[in-house]
Every structure is written in C-alpha cells, then in structure tokens.
Short mmCIF file of C-alpha atoms and ligand atoms in Angstrom, two decimals:
data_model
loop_
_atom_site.label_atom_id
_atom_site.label_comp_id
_atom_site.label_asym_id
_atom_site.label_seq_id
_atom_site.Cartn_x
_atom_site.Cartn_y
_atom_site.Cartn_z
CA UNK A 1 70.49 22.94 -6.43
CA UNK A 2 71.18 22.58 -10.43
CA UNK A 3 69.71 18.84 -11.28
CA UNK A 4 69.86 17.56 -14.68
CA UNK A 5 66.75 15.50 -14.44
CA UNK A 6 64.12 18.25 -13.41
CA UNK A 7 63.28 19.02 -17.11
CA UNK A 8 61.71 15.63 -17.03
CA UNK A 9 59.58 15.89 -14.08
CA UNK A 10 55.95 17.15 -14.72
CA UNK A 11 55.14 17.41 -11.30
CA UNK A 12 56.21 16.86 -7.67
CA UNK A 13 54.28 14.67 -6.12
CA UNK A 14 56.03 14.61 -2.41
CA UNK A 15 58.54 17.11 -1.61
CA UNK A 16 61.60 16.78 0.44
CA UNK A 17 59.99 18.10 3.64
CA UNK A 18 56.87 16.22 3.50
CA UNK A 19 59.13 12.95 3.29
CA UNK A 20 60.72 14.24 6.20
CA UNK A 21 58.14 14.51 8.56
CA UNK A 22 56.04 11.72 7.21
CA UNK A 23 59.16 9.13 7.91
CA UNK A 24 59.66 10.87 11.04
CA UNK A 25 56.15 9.60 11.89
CA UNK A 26 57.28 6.17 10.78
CA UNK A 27 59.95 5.75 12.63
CA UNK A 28 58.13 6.65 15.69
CA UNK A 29 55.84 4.18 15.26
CA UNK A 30 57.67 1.63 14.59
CA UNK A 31 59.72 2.45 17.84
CA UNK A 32 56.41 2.04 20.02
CA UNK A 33 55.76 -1.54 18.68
CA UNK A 34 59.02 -2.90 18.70
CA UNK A 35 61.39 -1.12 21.51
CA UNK A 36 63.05 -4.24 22.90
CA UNK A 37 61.93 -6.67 20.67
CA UNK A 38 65.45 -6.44 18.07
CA UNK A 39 63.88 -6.35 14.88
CA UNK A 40 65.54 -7.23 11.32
CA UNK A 41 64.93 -3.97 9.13
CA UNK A 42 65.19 -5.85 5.30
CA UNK A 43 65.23 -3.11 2.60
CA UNK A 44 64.29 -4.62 -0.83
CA UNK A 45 66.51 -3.19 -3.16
CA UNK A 46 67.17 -1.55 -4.80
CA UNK A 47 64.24 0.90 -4.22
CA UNK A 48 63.92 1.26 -0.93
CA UNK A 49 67.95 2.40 -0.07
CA UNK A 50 67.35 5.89 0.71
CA UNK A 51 64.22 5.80 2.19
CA UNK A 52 65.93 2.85 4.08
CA UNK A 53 68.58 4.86 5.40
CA UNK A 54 66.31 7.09 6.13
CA UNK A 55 63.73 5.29 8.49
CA UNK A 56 66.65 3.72 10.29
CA UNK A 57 67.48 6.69 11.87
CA UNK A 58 63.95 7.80 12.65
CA UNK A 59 62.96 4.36 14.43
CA UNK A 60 65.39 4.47 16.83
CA UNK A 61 65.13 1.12 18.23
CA UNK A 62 67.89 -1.37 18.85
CA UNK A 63 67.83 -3.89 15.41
CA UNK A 64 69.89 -5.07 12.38
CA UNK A 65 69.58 -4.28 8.65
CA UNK A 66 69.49 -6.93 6.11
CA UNK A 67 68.87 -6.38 2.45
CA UNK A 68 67.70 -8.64 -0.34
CA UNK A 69 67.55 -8.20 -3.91
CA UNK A 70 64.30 -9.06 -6.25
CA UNK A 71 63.00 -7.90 -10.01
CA UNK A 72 60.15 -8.04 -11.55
CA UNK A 73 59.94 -5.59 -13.88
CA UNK A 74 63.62 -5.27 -15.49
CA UNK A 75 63.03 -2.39 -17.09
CA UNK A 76 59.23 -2.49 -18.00
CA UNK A 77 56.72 -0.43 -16.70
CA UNK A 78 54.38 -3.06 -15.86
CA UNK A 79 55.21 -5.87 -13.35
CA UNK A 80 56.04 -9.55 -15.08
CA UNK A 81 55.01 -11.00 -12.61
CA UNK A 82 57.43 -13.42 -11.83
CA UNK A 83 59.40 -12.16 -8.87
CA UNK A 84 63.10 -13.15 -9.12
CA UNK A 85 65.30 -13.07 -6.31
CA UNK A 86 68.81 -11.42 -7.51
CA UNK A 87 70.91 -11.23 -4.03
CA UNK A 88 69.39 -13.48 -1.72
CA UNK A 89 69.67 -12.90 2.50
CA UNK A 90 72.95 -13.12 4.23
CA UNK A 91 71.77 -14.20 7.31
CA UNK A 92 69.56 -16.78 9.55
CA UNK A 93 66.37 -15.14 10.21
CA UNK A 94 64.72 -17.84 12.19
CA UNK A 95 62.65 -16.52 15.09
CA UNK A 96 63.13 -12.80 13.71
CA UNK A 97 60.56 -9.70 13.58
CA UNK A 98 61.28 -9.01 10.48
CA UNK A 99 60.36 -5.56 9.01
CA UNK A 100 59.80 -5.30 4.94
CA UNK A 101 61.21 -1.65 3.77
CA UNK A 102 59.78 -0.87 0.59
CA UNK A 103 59.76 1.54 -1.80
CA UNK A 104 56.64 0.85 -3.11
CA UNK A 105 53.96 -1.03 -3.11
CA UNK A 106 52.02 -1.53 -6.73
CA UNK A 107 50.70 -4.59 -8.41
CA UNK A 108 51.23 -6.92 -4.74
CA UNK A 109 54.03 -8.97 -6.67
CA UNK A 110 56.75 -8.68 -5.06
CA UNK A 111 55.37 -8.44 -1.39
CA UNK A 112 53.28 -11.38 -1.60
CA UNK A 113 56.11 -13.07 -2.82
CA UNK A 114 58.64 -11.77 -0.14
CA UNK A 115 56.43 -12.14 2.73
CA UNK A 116 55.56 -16.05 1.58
CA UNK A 117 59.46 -16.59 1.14
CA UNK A 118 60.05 -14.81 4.09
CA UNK A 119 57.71 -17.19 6.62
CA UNK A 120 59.30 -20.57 4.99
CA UNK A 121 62.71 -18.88 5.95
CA UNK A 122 61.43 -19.10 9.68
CA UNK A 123 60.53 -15.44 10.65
CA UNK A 124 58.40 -15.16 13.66
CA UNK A 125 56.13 -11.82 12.30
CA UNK A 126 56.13 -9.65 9.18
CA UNK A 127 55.82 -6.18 9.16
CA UNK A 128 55.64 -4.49 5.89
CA UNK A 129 56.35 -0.89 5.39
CA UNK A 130 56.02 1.00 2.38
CA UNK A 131 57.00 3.90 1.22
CA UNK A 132 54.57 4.63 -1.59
CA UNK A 133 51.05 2.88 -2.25
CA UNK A 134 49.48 2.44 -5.34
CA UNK A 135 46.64 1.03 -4.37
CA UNK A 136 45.05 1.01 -8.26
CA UNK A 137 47.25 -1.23 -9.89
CA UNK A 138 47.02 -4.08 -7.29
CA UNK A 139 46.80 -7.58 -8.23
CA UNK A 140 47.47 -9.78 -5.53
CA UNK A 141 45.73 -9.40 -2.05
CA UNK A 142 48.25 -7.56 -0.02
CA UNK A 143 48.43 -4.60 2.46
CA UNK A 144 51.25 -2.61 4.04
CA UNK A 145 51.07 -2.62 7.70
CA UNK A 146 52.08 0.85 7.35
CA UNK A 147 52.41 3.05 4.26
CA UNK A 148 54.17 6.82 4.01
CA UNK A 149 51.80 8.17 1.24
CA UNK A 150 48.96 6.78 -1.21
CA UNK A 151 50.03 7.39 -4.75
CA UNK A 152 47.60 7.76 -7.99
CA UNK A 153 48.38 5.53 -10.46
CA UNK A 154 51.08 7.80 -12.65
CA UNK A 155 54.64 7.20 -13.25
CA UNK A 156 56.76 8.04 -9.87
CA UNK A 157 60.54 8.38 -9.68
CA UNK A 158 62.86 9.96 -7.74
CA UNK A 159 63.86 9.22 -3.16
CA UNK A 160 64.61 5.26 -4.67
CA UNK A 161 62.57 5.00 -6.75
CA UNK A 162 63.70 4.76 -11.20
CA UNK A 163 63.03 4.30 -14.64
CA UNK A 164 65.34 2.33 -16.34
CA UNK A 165 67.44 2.67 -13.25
CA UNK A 166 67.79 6.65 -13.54
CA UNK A 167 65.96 9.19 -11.20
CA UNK A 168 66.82 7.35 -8.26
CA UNK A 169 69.03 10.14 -7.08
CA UNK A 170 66.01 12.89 -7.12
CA UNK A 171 65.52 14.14 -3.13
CA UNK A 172 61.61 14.06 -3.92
CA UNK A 173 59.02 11.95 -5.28
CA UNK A 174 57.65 13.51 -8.73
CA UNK A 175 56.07 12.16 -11.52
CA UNK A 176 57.67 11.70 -15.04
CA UNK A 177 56.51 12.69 -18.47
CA UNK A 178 54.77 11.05 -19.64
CA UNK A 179 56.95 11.62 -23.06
CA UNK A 180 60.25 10.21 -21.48
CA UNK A 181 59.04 7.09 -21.09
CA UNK A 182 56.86 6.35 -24.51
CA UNK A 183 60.02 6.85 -26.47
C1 PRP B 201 59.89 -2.08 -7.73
C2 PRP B 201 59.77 -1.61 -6.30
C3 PRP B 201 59.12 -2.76 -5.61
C4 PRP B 201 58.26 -3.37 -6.70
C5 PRP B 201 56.83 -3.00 -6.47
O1 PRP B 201 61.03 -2.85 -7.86
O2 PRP B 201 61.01 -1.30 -5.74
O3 PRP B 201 60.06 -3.70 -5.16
O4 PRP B 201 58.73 -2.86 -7.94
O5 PRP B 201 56.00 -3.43 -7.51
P1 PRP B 201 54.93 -4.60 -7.40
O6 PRP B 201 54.08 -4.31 -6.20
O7 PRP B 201 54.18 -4.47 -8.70
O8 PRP B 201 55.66 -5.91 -7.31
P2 PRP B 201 61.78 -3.18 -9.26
O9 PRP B 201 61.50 -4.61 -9.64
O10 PRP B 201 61.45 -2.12 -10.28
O11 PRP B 201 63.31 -3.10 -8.85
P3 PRP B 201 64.12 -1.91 -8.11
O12 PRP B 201 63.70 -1.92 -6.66
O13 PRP B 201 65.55 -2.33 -8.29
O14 PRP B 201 63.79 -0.60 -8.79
#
C-alpha cells in the first residue's frame, strides 16, 4: 500500500496483525463480563474511533455506543492538564455499565477526569479500556481495567492516534521522528 506518511515513521511499534489479535482478545473479554448486562461502549474522541470500531465488533455483546469529546493537549505534546470537554454525551446514562474506549492512556488526565464526571452523571460501574499504556508519563493515580499494549514513553501515532491531528489514518501504531515534531 503507497502511504505518504511512512517516511516519517522511525519505527513500528504494533503492526496491523498484532492489533488484530490483541483486540480480538479484548473483545472476548469483555463479552465474558458483561453478556447480558447492556453496556454503554463511550469512545473518547477523537482517538479512540478506529480502535472503537474495532472492539465493537470483537465484543460481541448486546450494548450501545456513545461518544464524547475532551482535549487536553490541543496540539502540544505534553498534557495541559486541564481536561476540556468539547462534545459532551447525548444521552442519560443513569444506572449504565459504562465502558471507557481509549486510545491511550498517558499522564491519567483525561481518565481521571472522565471517570469522576462520569460517576456524578449517574453510571452504575466504570470500565476503562485502553488501547495504549504509557505507564511513564503518569501523573494522576489511574489504571485501565484492561489495556491492549504497554507503550515506552516515545512519540506514538498512527490506528487513532495523531500529531497535530495527522497520522491518525496509519493501520499501525509506530513511532514518529523524532525530527517531525521538533520543527
Ligand atoms: C489524547 C488521547 C487521550 C489523552 C490521553 O487525546 O486520545 O484522550 O490524550 O492523555 P492523558 O492520559 O495525558 O490525558 P487528545 O487530547 O490528544 O485528543 P484526541 O483524542 O482528539 O487526539
């Protein structure tokens, strides 16, 4: 496949078919804890889409999908840490087992928001599932209840995941150099 953004990738860090079968696990568990319980899948965008899309189709259990919109970083490499929420939920979520699809999990920021904002919105359990954790930069003290792969602390883009809101497109997870980004 030609791709115009490969010439800025120094490495792949997960390839297509190891996001495959690791989200195939995923979705498996997630259909042992919750077959007949109707959970609310919530993909925090705009990150997690694809691997959204994805893990809805592996966890075949009956549930909804619900997506909210928060920034922290706009544009900067390092989380503000102010958490802003730019498309709030569409929907009552009272009662709800509500599962948090992320991307990626870094400083804590934005989970420990979500999940606070989340329980004063009236959801009966949080589950928080992450794509990608970074356990090295974390700041606030916050763990995914499951998490695809453990990253290093480098610069990952592509399956969701951007910088400045390109890469997102990539079908893999790779690192970026380190020269595209101290321009
Ligand atoms: C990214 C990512 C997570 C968050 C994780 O979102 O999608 O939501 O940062 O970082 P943290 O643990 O340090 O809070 P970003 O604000 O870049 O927006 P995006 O999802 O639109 O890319």
């Amino acid at each position: 496949m030609n791709s115009e953004m490969e010439k800025d990738i120094l490495k792949v860090l997960v390839t297509e078919e190891e996001l495959r079968q690791r989200i195939g696990e995923l979705g498996e568990e997630l259909y042992q804890r919750f077959e007949g319980k109707n959970p609310l899948f919530l993909g925090v965008l705009k990150g997690s889409f694809i691997f959204m899309a994805d893990l809805v189709r592996t966890a075949q259990v009956k549930s909804d999908v619900e997506f909210i919109a928060v920034s922290s970083y706009q544009n900067a490499t390092v989380s503000s840490g102010r958490v802003q929420i730019t498309h709030d939920l569409q929907q009552d979520i009272t009662d709800r087992h509500v599962i948090i699809v992320e991307d990626i999990l870094d400083s804590g920021n934005t989970l420990a928001f979500l999940k606070n904002y989340l329980l004063t919105k009236g959801a009966k359990d949080i589950t928080i599932v992450t794509l990608l954790d970074k356990p090295a930069r974390r700041t606030k003290a916050i763990t995914a209840d499951l998490a695809g792969f453990v990253v290093p602390d480098e610069f990952v883009v592509g399956y969701g995941l951007d910088y400045c809101q390109q890469y997102r497109n990539m079908p893999y997870i790779g690192v970026l150099k380190p020269e595209v980004y101290s321009n």
